[in-house]
Amino acid sequence: MSDTRRTLLVTGGCGFIGANFIRLLQRRFPSWRVVNLDKLTYAGNLQNLAGIAEGERYRLVRGDICDAELLDSLFASEGFDTVVHFAAESHVDRSIVGPGEFIRTNIHGTFTLLEAARRHHLATKGSEKARPCFLHVSTDEVYGSLGATGLFSEETAYDPRSPYSASKAASDHLASSYFHTYGLPVRITNCSNNYGPYQFPEKLIPLMFNNALQGKPLPVYGDGRNVRDWLYVEDHCEAVVEVVEGGRDGETYNVGGNNERQNLEVVTLICDLLDRKVGPLPSGQPRRSLITHVADRLGHDRRYAIDAGKIRRELGWEPKVGFAEGMERTVDWYLGNRRWVEDIVNGAYRFYYDEMYGKLGAAATGGRGDL
Ligand code: NAD
Ligand code: TYD
C-alpha cells in the first residue's frame, strides 16, 4: 500500500465505521489529510474520535451533505482527490418508523455530494499523483433477502425490502450513473453487517451487550433464526483503503466476513462471554436466561451472505479477524469503555458538541463547526 499524499473528504466520520476508518488512516497514512464532514445526528459522536487533534492531518466540519453551498466551499478550498462517503441514516428499525430522513440524507444527500464532486471534479495533487476516487460505501441489504442457500455477488439483482435498503439502493444507482454519464471516478462497496468498537447501541451486538450487562431483557425479533454475515469493522476499513488505492472506476466490490451466524447464536455468545468475564447475574442465573422473543421486525430479511471473491481476486483483500476473536475483542472494548456506552444511553454524549459547537451557532449556520 502506497503512502502517496491524498486529501480526503470523509463524510459521516463521527459514526461507527467512519470513526474506525479515520482512526485507521491516522495510524497508517501520515501524509493523508482528512476532512470529516458530519452533521452530528444522534448517531454522530465526537467521543468516537477522542484523541485525534485537528491540524494538518485532520479537520472536522459540522455540516450536512445536503448543503450544496457548504460542499462547494469545501471542494474549492481543499481540492479533494478522494471522497469516502459513509454519511447515512443507517438503522433499519428507524427507517420503518420514519423513512423521511432516510430519503433526505441517503438519496438527496448522496445526490448533492455527487453533484458537488461533478462540479469540482476531483483534483490530482501532490508530488506523486494520487488517483482520484469517489468511494460510495453501501450495504449488502440492497440485494434483498436470501433463502437457506446462495450468496450475494456483484451480479445479484437489486431487491431492497426496507426503506433503509431502498434508500441505499437508490443512492448506489445514482453513484453508478455519475460514472457512466459524467465519468466521475466512482467505486461502490456493498458490505455485510459490521461489528466492533464505537457501534451505536441501537444495533444488535452493542444493544445486547448493554442489556445483558445490566440484566435487562434481550429482545430477539421473531424466531431469532435470521442470518447475518458479520464483519469486524477494522477488516471493513482495510477493504475501503484497498478499493480507494487499487479499485477500478465504475466497479462494485462486495465486502463480507465469511461469518454467517443466526441472531440467537450471536446473542448467546455475548451472554456467555459476559458470564465468563464479569460473572453470572446477581441471581446466579446465566445471562442466556434474559433472552426474550419479541414481535418480528416488519419485512425482516431472512438471510444475508456475501461472496467476497471479487475483492479477494482483484485487490487481495480478505477478512483477517474471525468471529470468535472479533467478538472477544468487541466485548473487551465495550467492557473497557463503559462510560462511552453510558453517556449514549443517558444522553450525555450530546452535550459534548452542544458545548463545543452550540455556542458557535454551528447548527444555525449549517457548517461553521470547523474550528
Ligand atoms: P452510523 O449511523 O454509525 O453513522 C452515520 C454518520 O453519518 C453519523 O456520524 C451521522 O452524524 C452522519 N450523518 C448522518 N446524516 C448526515 C448528513 N445529512 N450529513 C452529514 N453527516 C450525516 O453509520 P455506520 O454504521 O457507521 O455506517 C456508515 C455507512 O456504512 C453507511 O452508509 C451505511 O449504510 C454503510 N454500511 C453500514 C453497515 C453496518 O453494519 N453498520 C454495513 C454496511 C454498510
Ligand atoms: P441490526 O443490527 O439492526 O442490523 P441489520 O438490520 O442492518 O441487519 O440487526 C441485526 C439482526 O438482529 C437483524 O436480523 C435484526 C435483529 N435484531 C434483533 O433481533 N433484536 C434487536 O433488538 C435488534 C436491534 C436487531
Short mmCIF file of C-alpha atoms and ligand atoms in Angstrom, two decimals:
data_model
loop_
_atom_site.label_atom_id
_atom_site.label_comp_id
_atom_site.label_asym_id
_atom_site.label_seq_id
_atom_site.Cartn_x
_atom_site.Cartn_y
_atom_site.Cartn_z
CA MET A 1 0.00 0.00 0.00
CA SER A 2 1.45 3.37 -1.01
CA ASP A 3 1.58 6.49 1.10
CA THR A 4 1.08 8.87 -1.83
CA ARG A 5 -0.33 12.10 -0.47
CA ARG A 6 -4.12 12.27 -0.56
CA THR A 7 -6.68 14.84 0.52
CA LEU A 8 -9.84 13.07 1.52
CA LEU A 9 -13.36 14.20 2.20
CA VAL A 10 -14.78 11.61 4.59
CA THR A 11 -18.49 12.03 5.24
CA GLY A 12 -20.06 10.62 8.40
CA GLY A 13 -16.69 10.24 10.10
CA CYS A 14 -18.18 10.63 13.59
CA GLY A 15 -20.29 7.49 13.15
CA PHE A 16 -19.30 3.90 13.81
CA ILE A 17 -17.49 2.87 10.63
CA GLY A 18 -16.33 6.37 9.66
CA ALA A 19 -14.60 6.85 13.03
CA ASN A 20 -12.88 3.47 12.78
CA PHE A 21 -11.80 4.40 9.26
CA ILE A 22 -10.33 7.76 10.31
CA ARG A 23 -8.51 6.06 13.18
CA LEU A 24 -7.04 3.54 10.74
CA LEU A 25 -5.85 6.33 8.41
CA GLN A 26 -4.26 8.16 11.32
CA ARG A 27 -2.26 5.05 12.19
CA ARG A 28 -1.30 4.07 8.67
CA PHE A 29 -1.09 7.13 6.41
CA PRO A 30 0.81 10.03 7.98
CA SER A 31 0.73 12.08 4.77
CA TRP A 32 -3.01 11.86 4.14
CA ARG A 33 -5.23 14.82 5.06
CA VAL A 34 -8.80 14.04 6.13
CA VAL A 35 -11.67 16.50 6.23
CA ASN A 36 -14.51 14.89 8.18
CA LEU A 37 -17.91 16.32 7.23
CA ASP A 38 -20.51 15.18 9.72
CA LYS A 39 -23.91 16.57 10.66
CA LEU A 40 -23.61 15.05 14.14
CA THR A 41 -27.04 13.49 14.13
CA TYR A 42 -27.97 11.24 17.05
CA ALA A 43 -25.55 8.66 15.53
CA GLY A 44 -22.56 11.00 15.34
CA ASN A 45 -20.45 11.10 18.48
CA LEU A 46 -17.40 13.29 18.95
CA GLN A 47 -16.13 10.81 21.52
CA ASN A 48 -15.58 8.30 18.71
CA LEU A 49 -12.63 10.43 17.58
CA ALA A 50 -11.36 11.44 21.01
CA GLY A 51 -7.60 11.91 20.92
CA ILE A 52 -7.44 12.90 17.25
CA ALA A 53 -6.40 16.50 17.14
CA GLU A 54 -7.32 18.98 14.41
CA GLY A 55 -4.39 20.22 12.36
CA GLU A 56 -2.57 19.41 9.11
CA ARG A 57 -3.84 15.85 9.00
CA TYR A 58 -7.40 16.25 10.29
CA ARG A 59 -10.20 18.80 10.19
CA LEU A 60 -13.76 18.40 11.46
CA VAL A 61 -16.58 20.26 9.75
CA ARG A 62 -20.02 20.07 11.28
CA GLY A 63 -22.38 20.18 8.35
CA ASP A 64 -24.92 18.42 6.18
CA ILE A 65 -24.21 16.55 2.95
CA CYS A 66 -27.46 18.09 1.66
CA ASP A 67 -25.86 21.57 1.90
CA ALA A 68 -24.58 22.26 -1.65
CA GLU A 69 -23.09 25.66 -0.74
CA LEU A 70 -21.03 24.17 2.07
CA LEU A 71 -19.85 21.33 -0.19
CA ASP A 72 -18.83 23.82 -2.89
CA SER A 73 -16.76 25.82 -0.44
CA LEU A 74 -15.06 22.68 0.91
CA PHE A 75 -14.24 21.30 -2.54
CA ALA A 76 -12.92 24.71 -3.61
CA SER A 77 -10.75 25.27 -0.55
CA GLU A 78 -9.48 21.71 -0.01
CA GLY A 79 -9.13 20.38 -3.57
CA PHE A 80 -10.11 16.83 -2.64
CA ASP A 81 -8.71 13.96 -4.70
CA THR A 82 -10.69 11.39 -2.75
CA VAL A 83 -14.20 11.18 -1.33
CA VAL A 84 -15.17 8.34 1.00
CA HIS A 85 -18.89 8.62 1.59
CA PHE A 86 -20.12 6.96 4.78
CA ALA A 87 -22.74 9.51 5.92
CA ALA A 88 -26.18 7.97 6.05
CA GLU A 89 -29.14 7.15 8.19
CA SER A 90 -28.21 3.55 8.89
CA HIS A 91 -30.69 1.80 11.18
CA VAL A 92 -33.40 -0.36 9.60
CA ASP A 93 -35.80 -0.11 12.57
CA ARG A 94 -35.68 3.69 12.44
CA SER A 95 -36.37 3.59 8.71
CA ILE A 96 -39.53 1.58 9.38
CA VAL A 97 -40.78 4.10 11.94
CA GLY A 98 -39.75 7.21 9.98
CA PRO A 99 -38.40 6.80 6.45
CA GLY A 100 -38.32 10.54 5.60
CA GLU A 101 -34.85 11.27 6.93
CA PHE A 102 -33.50 8.23 5.07
CA ILE A 103 -34.79 9.59 1.79
CA ARG A 104 -33.34 13.02 2.55
CA THR A 105 -29.85 12.04 3.68
CA ASN A 106 -29.27 8.79 1.81
CA ILE A 107 -30.75 9.78 -1.54
CA HIS A 108 -30.83 13.57 -1.69
CA GLY A 109 -27.61 13.87 0.31
CA THR A 110 -25.72 11.44 -1.92
CA PHE A 111 -27.06 13.24 -4.98
CA THR A 112 -25.90 16.62 -3.58
CA LEU A 113 -22.44 15.20 -2.87
CA LEU A 114 -22.18 13.67 -6.34
CA GLU A 115 -23.19 16.98 -7.88
CA ALA A 116 -20.53 18.85 -5.89
CA ALA A 117 -17.91 16.28 -6.94
CA ARG A 118 -19.02 16.64 -10.56
CA ARG A 119 -18.83 20.44 -10.45
CA HIS A 120 -15.36 20.41 -8.98
CA HIS A 121 -14.18 17.10 -10.33
CA LEU A 122 -11.53 15.50 -8.21
CA ALA A 123 -8.12 17.11 -8.30
CA THR A 124 -4.82 15.33 -8.73
CA LYS A 125 -2.30 16.88 -6.41
CA GLY A 126 0.91 16.20 -4.55
CA SER A 127 4.29 15.19 -5.85
CA GLU A 128 3.19 11.70 -6.77
CA LYS A 129 -0.29 11.88 -8.22
CA ALA A 130 -2.98 10.13 -6.22
CA ARG A 131 -5.57 8.51 -8.46
CA PRO A 132 -8.84 10.35 -7.83
CA CYS A 133 -11.63 8.30 -6.31
CA PHE A 134 -15.22 8.75 -5.17
CA LEU A 135 -15.99 5.76 -2.99
CA HIS A 136 -19.64 5.26 -2.13
CA VAL A 137 -19.99 2.97 0.89
CA SER A 138 -23.12 0.85 0.74
CA THR A 139 -24.69 -2.30 2.09
CA ASP A 140 -25.47 -5.87 1.07
CA GLU A 141 -29.09 -5.16 2.08
CA VAL A 142 -29.68 -3.67 -1.39
CA TYR A 143 -29.75 -7.26 -2.71
CA GLY A 144 -32.76 -8.23 -0.60
CA SER A 145 -33.13 -11.48 1.30
CA LEU A 146 -31.65 -14.95 0.68
CA GLY A 147 -33.18 -18.33 1.43
CA ALA A 148 -31.22 -21.09 3.11
CA THR A 149 -28.57 -21.21 0.39
CA GLY A 150 -26.78 -18.89 -2.04
CA LEU A 151 -24.59 -15.81 -1.77
CA PHE A 152 -24.89 -12.20 -2.96
CA SER A 153 -22.43 -11.44 -5.75
CA GLU A 154 -21.85 -8.17 -7.59
CA GLU A 155 -24.18 -9.51 -10.31
CA THR A 156 -27.12 -10.19 -7.96
CA ALA A 157 -30.15 -8.08 -8.95
CA TYR A 158 -31.15 -5.34 -6.52
CA ASP A 159 -34.27 -6.17 -4.48
CA PRO A 160 -34.32 -3.90 -1.41
CA ARG A 161 -37.03 -4.63 1.15
CA SER A 162 -36.81 -1.87 3.80
CA PRO A 163 -36.93 1.91 3.44
CA TYR A 164 -33.29 1.91 4.55
CA SER A 165 -32.11 -0.56 1.93
CA ALA A 166 -34.30 1.06 -0.73
CA SER A 167 -32.70 4.43 0.00
CA LYS A 168 -29.22 2.90 -0.19
CA ALA A 169 -30.12 1.13 -3.44
CA ALA A 170 -31.25 4.46 -4.92
CA SER A 171 -28.01 6.10 -3.86
CA ASP A 172 -25.97 3.24 -5.40
CA HIS A 173 -27.77 3.73 -8.71
CA LEU A 174 -27.16 7.47 -8.62
CA ALA A 175 -23.47 6.97 -7.85
CA SER A 176 -23.10 4.46 -10.66
CA SER A 177 -24.89 6.78 -13.09
CA TYR A 178 -22.36 9.54 -12.35
CA PHE A 179 -19.61 7.23 -13.52
CA HIS A 180 -21.36 6.23 -16.72
CA THR A 181 -22.75 9.68 -17.54
CA TYR A 182 -20.10 12.10 -16.33
CA GLY A 183 -17.03 9.93 -15.93
CA LEU A 184 -16.79 10.60 -12.19
CA PRO A 185 -14.32 8.01 -10.76
CA VAL A 186 -17.00 6.28 -8.72
CA ARG A 187 -16.45 2.96 -6.95
CA ILE A 188 -19.04 1.26 -4.77
CA THR A 189 -18.61 -1.17 -1.89
CA ASN A 190 -21.53 -3.27 -0.66
CA CYS A 191 -20.69 -4.58 2.75
CA SER A 192 -22.24 -7.01 5.22
CA ASN A 193 -23.04 -6.31 8.90
CA ASN A 194 -20.13 -4.70 10.74
CA TYR A 195 -19.37 -5.06 14.45
CA GLY A 196 -16.67 -3.75 16.75
CA PRO A 197 -15.75 -0.65 18.81
CA TYR A 198 -17.85 2.55 18.67
CA GLN A 199 -21.05 0.97 17.27
CA PHE A 200 -24.13 2.85 18.41
CA PRO A 201 -26.02 0.72 20.95
CA GLU A 202 -29.20 0.50 18.88
CA LYS A 203 -27.68 -2.20 16.64
CA LEU A 204 -27.87 -5.88 17.61
CA ILE A 205 -24.44 -6.52 19.15
CA PRO A 206 -23.91 -3.40 21.30
CA LEU A 207 -27.59 -3.34 22.30
CA MET A 208 -27.46 -6.94 23.50
CA PHE A 209 -24.12 -6.34 25.23
CA ASN A 210 -25.50 -3.38 27.16
CA ASN A 211 -28.78 -5.07 28.14
CA ALA A 212 -27.02 -8.30 29.12
CA LEU A 213 -24.51 -6.42 31.26
CA GLN A 214 -27.34 -4.66 33.07
CA GLY A 215 -29.51 -7.76 33.47
CA LYS A 216 -32.23 -6.37 31.17
CA PRO A 217 -34.31 -8.48 28.73
CA LEU A 218 -32.64 -9.30 25.40
CA PRO A 219 -35.25 -8.64 22.70
CA VAL A 220 -34.75 -11.16 19.88
CA TYR A 221 -37.02 -10.47 16.94
CA GLY A 222 -39.21 -13.38 15.76
CA ASP A 223 -37.63 -16.83 15.99
CA GLY A 224 -34.07 -15.41 16.10
CA ARG A 225 -33.03 -17.61 13.18
CA ASN A 226 -32.32 -14.73 10.78
CA VAL A 227 -28.77 -14.88 9.49
CA ARG A 228 -26.27 -12.04 9.07
CA ASP A 229 -22.69 -12.24 7.75
CA TRP A 230 -20.66 -10.46 10.44
CA LEU A 231 -17.54 -8.49 9.53
CA TYR A 232 -15.12 -6.97 12.04
CA VAL A 233 -15.12 -3.22 11.40
CA GLU A 234 -11.34 -2.93 11.01
CA ASP A 235 -11.43 -5.52 8.25
CA HIS A 236 -14.08 -3.43 6.50
CA CYS A 237 -11.96 -0.28 6.86
CA GLU A 238 -8.98 -2.12 5.34
CA ALA A 239 -11.18 -3.12 2.40
CA VAL A 240 -12.18 0.52 1.88
CA VAL A 241 -8.49 1.52 1.77
CA GLU A 242 -7.81 -1.22 -0.78
CA VAL A 243 -10.63 -0.01 -3.03
CA VAL A 244 -9.50 3.62 -2.74
CA GLU A 245 -5.94 2.64 -3.60
CA GLY A 246 -6.40 -0.09 -6.17
CA GLY A 247 -10.06 -0.39 -7.16
CA ARG A 248 -11.32 0.20 -10.68
CA ASP A 249 -13.61 3.11 -11.53
CA GLY A 250 -17.20 2.16 -12.22
CA GLU A 251 -16.85 -1.13 -10.33
CA THR A 252 -18.70 -2.57 -7.37
CA TYR A 253 -16.95 -4.68 -4.72
CA ASN A 254 -18.83 -6.86 -2.25
CA VAL A 255 -17.21 -6.99 1.18
CA GLY A 256 -18.14 -9.75 3.64
CA GLY A 257 -16.85 -11.52 6.71
CA ASN A 258 -17.44 -15.11 5.68
CA ASN A 259 -19.08 -15.37 9.08
CA GLU A 260 -22.72 -16.35 8.81
CA ARG A 261 -24.45 -16.53 12.18
CA GLN A 262 -28.06 -16.79 13.31
CA ASN A 263 -29.06 -13.94 15.61
CA LEU A 264 -29.63 -16.34 18.51
CA GLU A 265 -26.06 -17.65 18.17
CA VAL A 266 -24.74 -14.09 18.36
CA VAL A 267 -26.82 -13.22 21.41
CA THR A 268 -25.93 -16.39 23.30
CA LEU A 269 -22.24 -15.83 22.56
CA ILE A 270 -22.45 -12.31 24.07
CA CYS A 271 -24.19 -13.77 27.14
CA ASP A 272 -21.58 -16.48 27.57
CA LEU A 273 -18.66 -14.08 27.10
CA LEU A 274 -20.10 -11.74 29.73
CA ASP A 275 -20.79 -14.58 32.17
CA ARG A 276 -17.18 -15.62 31.77
CA LYS A 277 -15.70 -12.13 32.04
CA VAL A 278 -17.88 -10.49 34.73
CA GLY A 279 -19.71 -13.44 36.31
CA PRO A 280 -23.36 -14.52 36.07
CA LEU A 281 -26.34 -12.35 37.03
CA PRO A 282 -26.76 -11.43 40.73
CA SER A 283 -29.50 -14.12 40.88
CA GLY A 284 -26.88 -16.68 39.84
CA GLN A 285 -28.70 -17.28 36.54
CA PRO A 286 -26.70 -17.30 33.30
CA ARG A 287 -27.34 -14.32 31.06
CA ARG A 288 -28.94 -16.53 28.40
CA SER A 289 -31.99 -16.54 30.69
CA LEU A 290 -32.57 -12.89 29.66
CA ILE A 291 -33.35 -13.83 26.03
CA THR A 292 -36.90 -12.75 25.21
CA HIS A 293 -38.54 -13.37 21.86
CA VAL A 294 -40.46 -10.29 20.76
CA ALA A 295 -42.60 -9.43 17.70
CA ASP A 296 -40.72 -9.76 14.43
CA ARG A 297 -39.43 -6.72 12.52
CA LEU A 298 -41.72 -5.75 9.61
CA GLY A 299 -40.35 -7.13 6.34
CA HIS A 300 -37.47 -8.76 8.25
CA ASP A 301 -34.87 -10.03 5.75
CA ARG A 302 -34.15 -13.69 6.50
CA ARG A 303 -30.56 -14.14 5.45
CA TYR A 304 -27.66 -12.12 4.07
CA ALA A 305 -24.43 -13.74 2.89
CA ILE A 306 -21.67 -12.30 0.72
CA ASP A 307 -19.44 -13.73 -1.96
CA ALA A 308 -16.35 -11.54 -1.49
CA GLY A 309 -14.38 -13.34 -4.24
CA LYS A 310 -14.01 -10.31 -6.50
CA ILE A 311 -12.23 -8.07 -3.99
CA ARG A 312 -10.05 -11.03 -2.96
CA ARG A 313 -9.05 -11.82 -6.54
CA GLU A 314 -8.59 -8.21 -7.72
CA LEU A 315 -7.22 -6.49 -4.62
CA GLY A 316 -6.01 -9.32 -2.41
CA TRP A 317 -8.32 -8.32 0.44
CA GLU A 318 -9.60 -10.92 2.87
CA PRO A 319 -11.07 -10.55 6.35
CA LYS A 320 -8.41 -11.25 8.97
CA VAL A 321 -10.43 -11.32 12.17
CA GLY A 322 -12.52 -14.44 12.80
CA PHE A 323 -15.83 -14.19 14.65
CA ALA A 324 -14.65 -15.68 17.97
CA GLU A 325 -11.67 -13.31 18.10
CA GLY A 326 -13.68 -10.32 16.88
CA MET A 327 -16.41 -10.84 19.48
CA GLU A 328 -13.85 -11.30 22.25
CA ARG A 329 -12.19 -8.02 21.21
CA THR A 330 -15.55 -6.27 20.90
CA VAL A 331 -16.83 -7.36 24.31
CA ASP A 332 -13.49 -6.39 25.87
CA TRP A 333 -13.70 -2.97 24.20
CA TYR A 334 -17.22 -2.31 25.48
CA LEU A 335 -16.28 -3.54 28.97
CA GLY A 336 -13.27 -1.23 28.96
CA ASN A 337 -15.33 1.71 27.68
CA ARG A 338 -18.48 1.50 29.76
CA ARG A 339 -18.59 5.28 30.11
CA TRP A 340 -18.83 5.59 26.32
CA VAL A 341 -21.99 3.44 26.29
CA GLU A 342 -23.45 5.00 29.44
CA ASP A 343 -23.06 8.51 28.01
CA ILE A 344 -25.04 7.48 24.95
CA VAL A 345 -27.75 5.72 26.91
CA ASN A 346 -28.23 8.68 29.28
CA GLY A 347 -27.85 11.28 26.51
CA ALA A 348 -24.75 12.96 27.94
CA TYR A 349 -22.82 12.49 24.69
CA ARG A 350 -24.98 15.20 23.11
CA PHE A 351 -23.54 17.76 25.49
CA TYR A 352 -20.01 17.36 24.18
CA TYR A 353 -20.85 19.05 20.94
CA ASP A 354 -23.64 21.23 22.28
CA GLU A 355 -20.92 22.68 24.48
CA MET A 356 -18.27 22.76 21.78
CA TYR A 357 -20.34 23.85 18.83
CA GLY A 358 -23.66 25.14 20.14
CA LYS A 359 -22.15 28.43 21.28
CA LEU A 360 -20.63 28.94 17.86
CA GLY A 361 -24.05 28.64 16.28
CA ALA A 362 -22.80 25.82 14.11
CA ALA A 363 -26.21 24.29 13.53
CA ALA A 364 -27.69 27.66 12.65
CA THR A 365 -25.07 28.47 10.05
CA GLY A 366 -25.14 24.94 8.66
CA GLY A 367 -21.47 24.30 8.86
CA ARG A 368 -19.18 26.50 10.85
CA GLY A 369 -18.31 23.65 13.11
CA ASP A 370 -14.87 23.70 11.56
CA LEU A 371 -12.73 25.13 14.24
P1 NAD B 1 -23.73 5.43 11.70
O1 NAD B 1 -25.20 5.57 11.77
O2 NAD B 1 -22.99 4.90 12.88
O3 NAD B 1 -23.05 6.84 11.35
C1 NAD B 1 -23.57 7.69 10.38
C2 NAD B 1 -22.82 9.02 10.47
O4 NAD B 1 -23.30 9.87 9.42
C3 NAD B 1 -23.05 9.76 11.78
O5 NAD B 1 -21.83 10.29 12.27
C4 NAD B 1 -24.01 10.88 11.39
O6 NAD B 1 -23.89 12.03 12.22
C5 NAD B 1 -23.60 11.16 9.96
N1 NAD B 1 -24.68 11.76 9.15
C6 NAD B 1 -25.97 11.35 9.07
N2 NAD B 1 -26.67 12.16 8.24
C7 NAD B 1 -25.79 13.08 7.78
C8 NAD B 1 -25.91 14.19 6.89
N3 NAD B 1 -27.09 14.50 6.31
N4 NAD B 1 -24.81 14.92 6.62
C9 NAD B 1 -23.59 14.62 7.20
N5 NAD B 1 -23.45 13.60 8.07
C10 NAD B 1 -24.53 12.85 8.36
O7 NAD B 1 -23.45 4.54 10.40
P2 NAD B 1 -22.35 3.40 10.17
O8 NAD B 1 -22.84 2.14 10.77
O9 NAD B 1 -21.04 3.95 10.53
O10 NAD B 1 -22.46 3.23 8.58
C11 NAD B 1 -21.66 4.02 7.70
C12 NAD B 1 -22.03 3.69 6.27
O11 NAD B 1 -21.80 2.31 6.03
C13 NAD B 1 -23.48 3.94 5.91
O12 NAD B 1 -23.53 4.48 4.62
C14 NAD B 1 -24.12 2.57 5.95
O13 NAD B 1 -25.22 2.50 5.06
C15 NAD B 1 -22.97 1.71 5.49
N6 NAD B 1 -22.99 0.32 6.00
C16 NAD B 1 -23.07 0.08 7.33
C17 NAD B 1 -23.04 -1.23 7.79
C18 NAD B 1 -23.08 -1.55 9.25
O14 NAD B 1 -23.12 -2.73 9.62
N7 NAD B 1 -23.03 -0.58 10.15
C19 NAD B 1 -22.98 -2.29 6.87
C20 NAD B 1 -22.91 -1.99 5.51
C21 NAD B 1 -22.91 -0.68 5.08
P1 TYD B 2 -29.23 -4.75 13.09
O1 TYD B 2 -28.03 -4.69 13.98
O2 TYD B 2 -30.30 -3.72 13.26
O3 TYD B 2 -28.67 -4.78 11.59
P2 TYD B 2 -29.48 -5.04 10.20
O4 TYD B 2 -30.93 -4.96 10.45
O5 TYD B 2 -28.99 -3.91 9.35
O6 TYD B 2 -29.01 -6.38 9.73
O7 TYD B 2 -29.92 -6.18 13.27
C1 TYD B 2 -29.20 -7.36 13.02
C2 TYD B 2 -30.16 -8.53 13.19
O8 TYD B 2 -30.59 -8.59 14.56
C3 TYD B 2 -31.44 -8.39 12.37
O9 TYD B 2 -31.83 -9.68 11.91
C4 TYD B 2 -32.46 -7.86 13.37
C5 TYD B 2 -32.01 -8.48 14.68
N1 TYD B 2 -32.28 -7.70 15.89
C6 TYD B 2 -32.96 -8.30 16.98
O10 TYD B 2 -33.35 -9.48 16.94
N2 TYD B 2 -33.19 -7.54 18.10
C7 TYD B 2 -32.79 -6.25 18.20
O11 TYD B 2 -33.03 -5.60 19.26
C8 TYD B 2 -32.08 -5.66 17.08
C9 TYD B 2 -31.63 -4.22 17.14
C10 TYD B 2 -31.85 -6.44 15.97
#
